[in-house]
XYZ file of N, CA and C in Angstrom:
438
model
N 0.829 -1.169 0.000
C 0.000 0.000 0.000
C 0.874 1.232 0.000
N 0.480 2.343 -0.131
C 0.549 3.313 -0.803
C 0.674 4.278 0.459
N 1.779 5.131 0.706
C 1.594 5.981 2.060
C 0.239 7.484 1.707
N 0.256 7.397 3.179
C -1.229 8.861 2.827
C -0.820 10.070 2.047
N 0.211 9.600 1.814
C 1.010 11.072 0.807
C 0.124 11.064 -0.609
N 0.616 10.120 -1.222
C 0.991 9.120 -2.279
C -0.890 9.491 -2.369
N -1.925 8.461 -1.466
C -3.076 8.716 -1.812
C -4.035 10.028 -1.952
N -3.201 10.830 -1.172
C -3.820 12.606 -1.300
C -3.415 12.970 -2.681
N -2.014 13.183 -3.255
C -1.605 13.437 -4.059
C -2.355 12.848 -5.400
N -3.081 11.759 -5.634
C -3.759 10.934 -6.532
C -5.321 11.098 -6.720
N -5.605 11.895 -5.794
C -6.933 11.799 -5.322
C -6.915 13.189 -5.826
N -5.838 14.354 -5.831
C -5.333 15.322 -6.511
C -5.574 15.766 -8.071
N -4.941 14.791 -8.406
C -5.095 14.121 -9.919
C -6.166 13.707 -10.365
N -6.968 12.804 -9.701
C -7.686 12.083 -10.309
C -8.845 13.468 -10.243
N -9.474 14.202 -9.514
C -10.289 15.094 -9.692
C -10.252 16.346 -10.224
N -8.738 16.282 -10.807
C -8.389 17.130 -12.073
C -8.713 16.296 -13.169
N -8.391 15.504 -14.069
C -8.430 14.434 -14.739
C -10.259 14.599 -14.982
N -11.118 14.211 -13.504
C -12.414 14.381 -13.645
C -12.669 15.885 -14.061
N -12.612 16.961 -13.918
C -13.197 18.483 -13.856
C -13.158 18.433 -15.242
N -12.461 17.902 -16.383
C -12.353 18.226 -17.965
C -14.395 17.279 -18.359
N -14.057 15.984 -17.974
C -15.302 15.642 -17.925
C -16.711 16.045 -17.414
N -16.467 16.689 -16.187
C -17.447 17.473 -15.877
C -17.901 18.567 -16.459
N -16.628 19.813 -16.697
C -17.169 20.071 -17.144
C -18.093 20.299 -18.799
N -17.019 19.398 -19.570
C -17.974 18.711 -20.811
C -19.604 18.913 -20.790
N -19.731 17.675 -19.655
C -20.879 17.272 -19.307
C -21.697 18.614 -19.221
N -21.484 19.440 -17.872
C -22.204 20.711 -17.908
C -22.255 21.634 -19.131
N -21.251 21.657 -19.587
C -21.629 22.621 -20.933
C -22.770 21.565 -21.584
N -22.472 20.553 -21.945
C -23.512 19.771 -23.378
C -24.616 20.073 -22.108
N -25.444 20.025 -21.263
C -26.354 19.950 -20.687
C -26.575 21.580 -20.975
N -26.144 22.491 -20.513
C -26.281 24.302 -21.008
C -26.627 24.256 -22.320
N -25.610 23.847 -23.177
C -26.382 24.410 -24.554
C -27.325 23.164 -24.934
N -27.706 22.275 -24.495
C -28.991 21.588 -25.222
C -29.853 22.032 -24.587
N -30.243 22.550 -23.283
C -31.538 23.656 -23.159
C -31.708 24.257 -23.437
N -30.341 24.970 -23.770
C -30.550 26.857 -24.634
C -30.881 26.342 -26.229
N -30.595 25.115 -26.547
C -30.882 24.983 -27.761
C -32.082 24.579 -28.166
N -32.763 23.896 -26.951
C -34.230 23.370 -27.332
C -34.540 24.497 -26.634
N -34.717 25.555 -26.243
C -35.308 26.654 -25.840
C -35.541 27.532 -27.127
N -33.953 27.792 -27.785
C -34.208 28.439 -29.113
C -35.471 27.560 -30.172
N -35.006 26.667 -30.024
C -35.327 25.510 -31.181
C -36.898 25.291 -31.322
N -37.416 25.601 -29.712
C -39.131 25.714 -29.695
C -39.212 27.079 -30.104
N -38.711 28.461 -29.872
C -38.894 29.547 -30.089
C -39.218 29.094 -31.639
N -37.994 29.145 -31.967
C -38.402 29.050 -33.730
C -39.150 27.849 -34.515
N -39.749 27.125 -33.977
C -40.624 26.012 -34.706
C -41.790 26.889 -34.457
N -41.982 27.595 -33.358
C -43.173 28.592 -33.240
C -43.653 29.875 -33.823
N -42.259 30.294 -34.436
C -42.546 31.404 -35.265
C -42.334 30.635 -36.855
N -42.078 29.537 -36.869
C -42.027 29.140 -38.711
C -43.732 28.720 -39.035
N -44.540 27.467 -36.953
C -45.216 27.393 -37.228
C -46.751 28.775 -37.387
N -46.601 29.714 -36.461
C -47.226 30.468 -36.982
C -47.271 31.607 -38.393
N -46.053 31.560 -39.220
C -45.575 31.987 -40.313
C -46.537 30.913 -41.599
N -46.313 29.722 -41.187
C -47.039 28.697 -41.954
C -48.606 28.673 -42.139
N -49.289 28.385 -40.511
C -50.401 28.753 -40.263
C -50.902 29.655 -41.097
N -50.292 31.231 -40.874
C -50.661 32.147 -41.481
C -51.333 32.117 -42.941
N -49.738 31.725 -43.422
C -49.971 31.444 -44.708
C -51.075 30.731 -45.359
N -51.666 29.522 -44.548
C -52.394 27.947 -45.129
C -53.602 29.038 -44.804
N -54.016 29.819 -43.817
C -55.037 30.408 -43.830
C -55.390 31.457 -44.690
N -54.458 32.395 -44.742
C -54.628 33.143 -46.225
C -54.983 32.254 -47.509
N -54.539 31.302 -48.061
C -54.600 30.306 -49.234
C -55.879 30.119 -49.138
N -56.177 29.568 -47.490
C -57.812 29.047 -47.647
C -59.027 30.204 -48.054
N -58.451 30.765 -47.349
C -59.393 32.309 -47.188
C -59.165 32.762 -48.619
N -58.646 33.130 -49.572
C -58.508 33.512 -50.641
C -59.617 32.324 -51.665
N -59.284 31.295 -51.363
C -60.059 29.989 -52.101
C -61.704 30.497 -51.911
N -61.948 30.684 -50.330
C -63.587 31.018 -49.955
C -64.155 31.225 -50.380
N -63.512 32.452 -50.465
C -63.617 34.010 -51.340
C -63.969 34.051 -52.899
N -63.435 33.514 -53.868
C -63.113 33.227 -54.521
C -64.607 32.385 -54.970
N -64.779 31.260 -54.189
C -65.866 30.228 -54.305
C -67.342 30.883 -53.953
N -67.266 32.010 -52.991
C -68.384 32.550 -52.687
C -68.691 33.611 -53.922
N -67.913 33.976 -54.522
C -68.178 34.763 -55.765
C -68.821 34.062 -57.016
N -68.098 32.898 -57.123
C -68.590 31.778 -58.372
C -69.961 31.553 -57.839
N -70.051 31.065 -56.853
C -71.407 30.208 -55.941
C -72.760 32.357 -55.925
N -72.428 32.847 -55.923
C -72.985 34.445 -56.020
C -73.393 34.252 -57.493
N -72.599 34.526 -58.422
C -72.660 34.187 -59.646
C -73.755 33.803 -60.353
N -73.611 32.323 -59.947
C -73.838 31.464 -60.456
C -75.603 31.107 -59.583
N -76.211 31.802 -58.761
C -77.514 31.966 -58.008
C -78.198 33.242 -59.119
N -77.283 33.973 -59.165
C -78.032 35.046 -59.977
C -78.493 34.978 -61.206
N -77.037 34.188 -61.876
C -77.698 33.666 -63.268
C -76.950 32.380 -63.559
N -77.588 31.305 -63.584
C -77.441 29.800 -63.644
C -77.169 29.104 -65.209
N -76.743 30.176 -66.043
C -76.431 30.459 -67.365
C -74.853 31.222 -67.554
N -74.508 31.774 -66.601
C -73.406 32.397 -65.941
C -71.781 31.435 -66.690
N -72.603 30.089 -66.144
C -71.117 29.034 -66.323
C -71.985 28.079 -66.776
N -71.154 27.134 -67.678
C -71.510 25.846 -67.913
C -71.734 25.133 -66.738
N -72.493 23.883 -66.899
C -72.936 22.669 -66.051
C -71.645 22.131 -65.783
N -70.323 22.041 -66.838
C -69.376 21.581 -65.978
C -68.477 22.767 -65.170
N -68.348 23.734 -65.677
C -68.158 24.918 -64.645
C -68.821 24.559 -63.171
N -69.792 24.372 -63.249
C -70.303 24.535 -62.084
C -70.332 23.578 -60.912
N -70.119 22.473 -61.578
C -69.545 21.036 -61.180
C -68.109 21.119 -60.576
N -67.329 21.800 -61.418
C -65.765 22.360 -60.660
C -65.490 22.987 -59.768
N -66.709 24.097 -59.366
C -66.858 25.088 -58.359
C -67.721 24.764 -57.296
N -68.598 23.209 -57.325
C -68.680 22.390 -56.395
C -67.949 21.985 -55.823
N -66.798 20.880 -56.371
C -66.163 20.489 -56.261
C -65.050 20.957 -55.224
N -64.488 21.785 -55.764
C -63.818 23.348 -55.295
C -64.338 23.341 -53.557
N -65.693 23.867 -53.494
C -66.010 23.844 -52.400
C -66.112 22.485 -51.487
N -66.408 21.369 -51.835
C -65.889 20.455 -50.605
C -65.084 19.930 -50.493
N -63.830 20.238 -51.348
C -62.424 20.207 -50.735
C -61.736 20.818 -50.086
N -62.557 22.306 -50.081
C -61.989 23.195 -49.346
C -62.827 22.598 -47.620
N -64.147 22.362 -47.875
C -65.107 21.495 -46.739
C -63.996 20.837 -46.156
N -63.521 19.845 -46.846
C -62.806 18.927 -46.248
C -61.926 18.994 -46.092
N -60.831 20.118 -46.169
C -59.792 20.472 -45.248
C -59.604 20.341 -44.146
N -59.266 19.536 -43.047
C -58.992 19.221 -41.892
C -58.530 20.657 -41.024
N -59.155 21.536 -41.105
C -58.522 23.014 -40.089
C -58.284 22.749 -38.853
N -59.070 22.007 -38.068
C -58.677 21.801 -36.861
C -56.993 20.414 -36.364
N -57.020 19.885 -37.799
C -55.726 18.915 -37.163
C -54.881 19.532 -38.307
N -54.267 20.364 -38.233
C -52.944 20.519 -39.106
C -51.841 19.394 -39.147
N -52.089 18.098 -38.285
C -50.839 17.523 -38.902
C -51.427 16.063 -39.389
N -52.935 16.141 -40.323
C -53.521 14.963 -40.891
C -52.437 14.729 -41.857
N -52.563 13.803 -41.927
C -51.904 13.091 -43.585
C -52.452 13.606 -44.918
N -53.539 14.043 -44.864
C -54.820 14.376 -46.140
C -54.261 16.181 -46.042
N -53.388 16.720 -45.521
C -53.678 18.249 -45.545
C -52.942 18.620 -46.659
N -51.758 17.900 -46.932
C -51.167 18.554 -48.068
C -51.591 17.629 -49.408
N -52.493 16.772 -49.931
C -53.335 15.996 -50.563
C -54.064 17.281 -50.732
N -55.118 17.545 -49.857
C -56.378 18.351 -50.213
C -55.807 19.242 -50.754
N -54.759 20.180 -50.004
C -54.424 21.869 -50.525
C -53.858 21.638 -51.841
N -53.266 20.645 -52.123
C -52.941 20.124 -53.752
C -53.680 20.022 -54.621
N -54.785 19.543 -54.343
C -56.390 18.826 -55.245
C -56.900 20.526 -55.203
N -56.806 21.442 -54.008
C -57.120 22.647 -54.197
C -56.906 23.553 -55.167
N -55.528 23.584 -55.532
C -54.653 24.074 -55.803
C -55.096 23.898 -58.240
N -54.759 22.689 -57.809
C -55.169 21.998 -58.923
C -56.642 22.682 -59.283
N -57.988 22.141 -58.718
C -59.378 22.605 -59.039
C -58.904 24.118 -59.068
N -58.624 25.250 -58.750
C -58.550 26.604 -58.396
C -57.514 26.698 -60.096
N -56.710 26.068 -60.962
C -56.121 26.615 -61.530
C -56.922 26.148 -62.824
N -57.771 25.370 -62.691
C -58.631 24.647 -63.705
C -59.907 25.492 -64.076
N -60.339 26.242 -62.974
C -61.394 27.081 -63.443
C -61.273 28.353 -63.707
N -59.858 28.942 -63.490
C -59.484 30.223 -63.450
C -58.675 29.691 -65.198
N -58.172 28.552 -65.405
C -58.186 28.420 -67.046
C -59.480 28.373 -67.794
N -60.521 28.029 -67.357
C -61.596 27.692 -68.100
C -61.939 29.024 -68.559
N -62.444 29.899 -66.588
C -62.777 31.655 -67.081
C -61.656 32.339 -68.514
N -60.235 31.482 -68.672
C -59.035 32.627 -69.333
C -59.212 33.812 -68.082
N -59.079 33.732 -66.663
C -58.741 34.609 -66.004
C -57.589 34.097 -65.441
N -56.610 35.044 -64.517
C -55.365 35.086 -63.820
C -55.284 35.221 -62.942
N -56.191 34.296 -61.629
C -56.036 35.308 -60.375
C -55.317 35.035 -59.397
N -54.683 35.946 -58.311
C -53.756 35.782 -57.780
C -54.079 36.632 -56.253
N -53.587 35.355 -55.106
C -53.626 35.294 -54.002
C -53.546 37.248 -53.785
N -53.136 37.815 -54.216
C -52.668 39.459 -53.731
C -54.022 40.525 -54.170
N -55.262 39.798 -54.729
C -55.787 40.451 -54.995
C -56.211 40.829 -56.549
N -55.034 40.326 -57.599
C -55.318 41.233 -58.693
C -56.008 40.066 -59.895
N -56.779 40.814 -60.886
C -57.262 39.860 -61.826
C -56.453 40.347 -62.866
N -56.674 38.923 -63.724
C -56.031 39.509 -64.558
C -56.026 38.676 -66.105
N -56.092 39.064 -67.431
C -57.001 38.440 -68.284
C -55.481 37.451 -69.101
N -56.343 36.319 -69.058
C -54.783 35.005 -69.059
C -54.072 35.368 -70.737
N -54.713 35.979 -71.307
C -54.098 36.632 -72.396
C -53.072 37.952 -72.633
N -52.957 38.315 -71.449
C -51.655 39.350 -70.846
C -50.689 38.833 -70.568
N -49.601 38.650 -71.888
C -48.094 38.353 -71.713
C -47.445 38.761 -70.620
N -47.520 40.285 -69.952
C -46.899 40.529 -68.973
C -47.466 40.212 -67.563
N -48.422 39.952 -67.154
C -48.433 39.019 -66.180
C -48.487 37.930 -65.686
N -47.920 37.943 -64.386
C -47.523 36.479 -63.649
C -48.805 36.198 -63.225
N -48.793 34.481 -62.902
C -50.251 34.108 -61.971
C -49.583 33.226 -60.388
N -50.205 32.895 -60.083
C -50.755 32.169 -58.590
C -49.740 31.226 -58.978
């Protein structure tokens, strides 16, 4: 055995030796809270950035459908029978948008099938319309669409 020198002196060492590990340890424990702290911050501002967005899209679609569906009460000659079939259509996919579970499997399916019906009748009209408001006649080289 080892005189009490010998074991102070080691016991010296050895909890130098430990302090590099420790403090390792404490840092990776500091920045993975500060990082899942950031990391929820910003999933919360991409997810309300997103939100935003999927609600504008929808809300623009409504809109859009409540005008055809206006239309098309006033004068039922307005659009063809398959026009009008599209702008059914239109509307219960927008119905069936899942708003309350944003993370169905069917949400980015529907807003696609949306997306799709919405560019099919705005070809049929030869109109251009676009989420910002503007119309615009699909025979104008210089403008962009949706």
């Amino acid at each position: 055995m080892g005189s009490p020198e010998a074991n102070t002196t080691e016991d010296i060492f050895d909890s130098s030796l430990n302090l590099e590990e420790i403090h390792y340890k404490e840092g990776h424990s500091d920045g993975y809270a500060q990082g899942l702290s950031s990391c929820v911050e910003e999933g919360r501002q991409v997810g309300l950035k997103t939100g935003f967005e999927t609600g504008l899209e929808l809300g623009f679609y409504r809109g859009c459908i409540d005008v055809w569906n206006s239309a098309i009460g006033l004068d039922q000659a307005c659009f063809s029978s398959r026009m009008q079939k599209n702008v059914k259509k239109m509307d219960e996919l927008l119905q069936k948008y899942p708003l309350s579970d944003p993370e169905n499997e069917s949400v980015s399916d529907v807003m696609e099938s949306l997306q799709i019906k919405f560019r099919a009748i705005c070809a049929t009209l030869k109109v251009k319309l676009e989420l910002d408001g503007c119309c615009h006649r699909a025979s104008d080289p210089q403008k962009t669409g949706f």
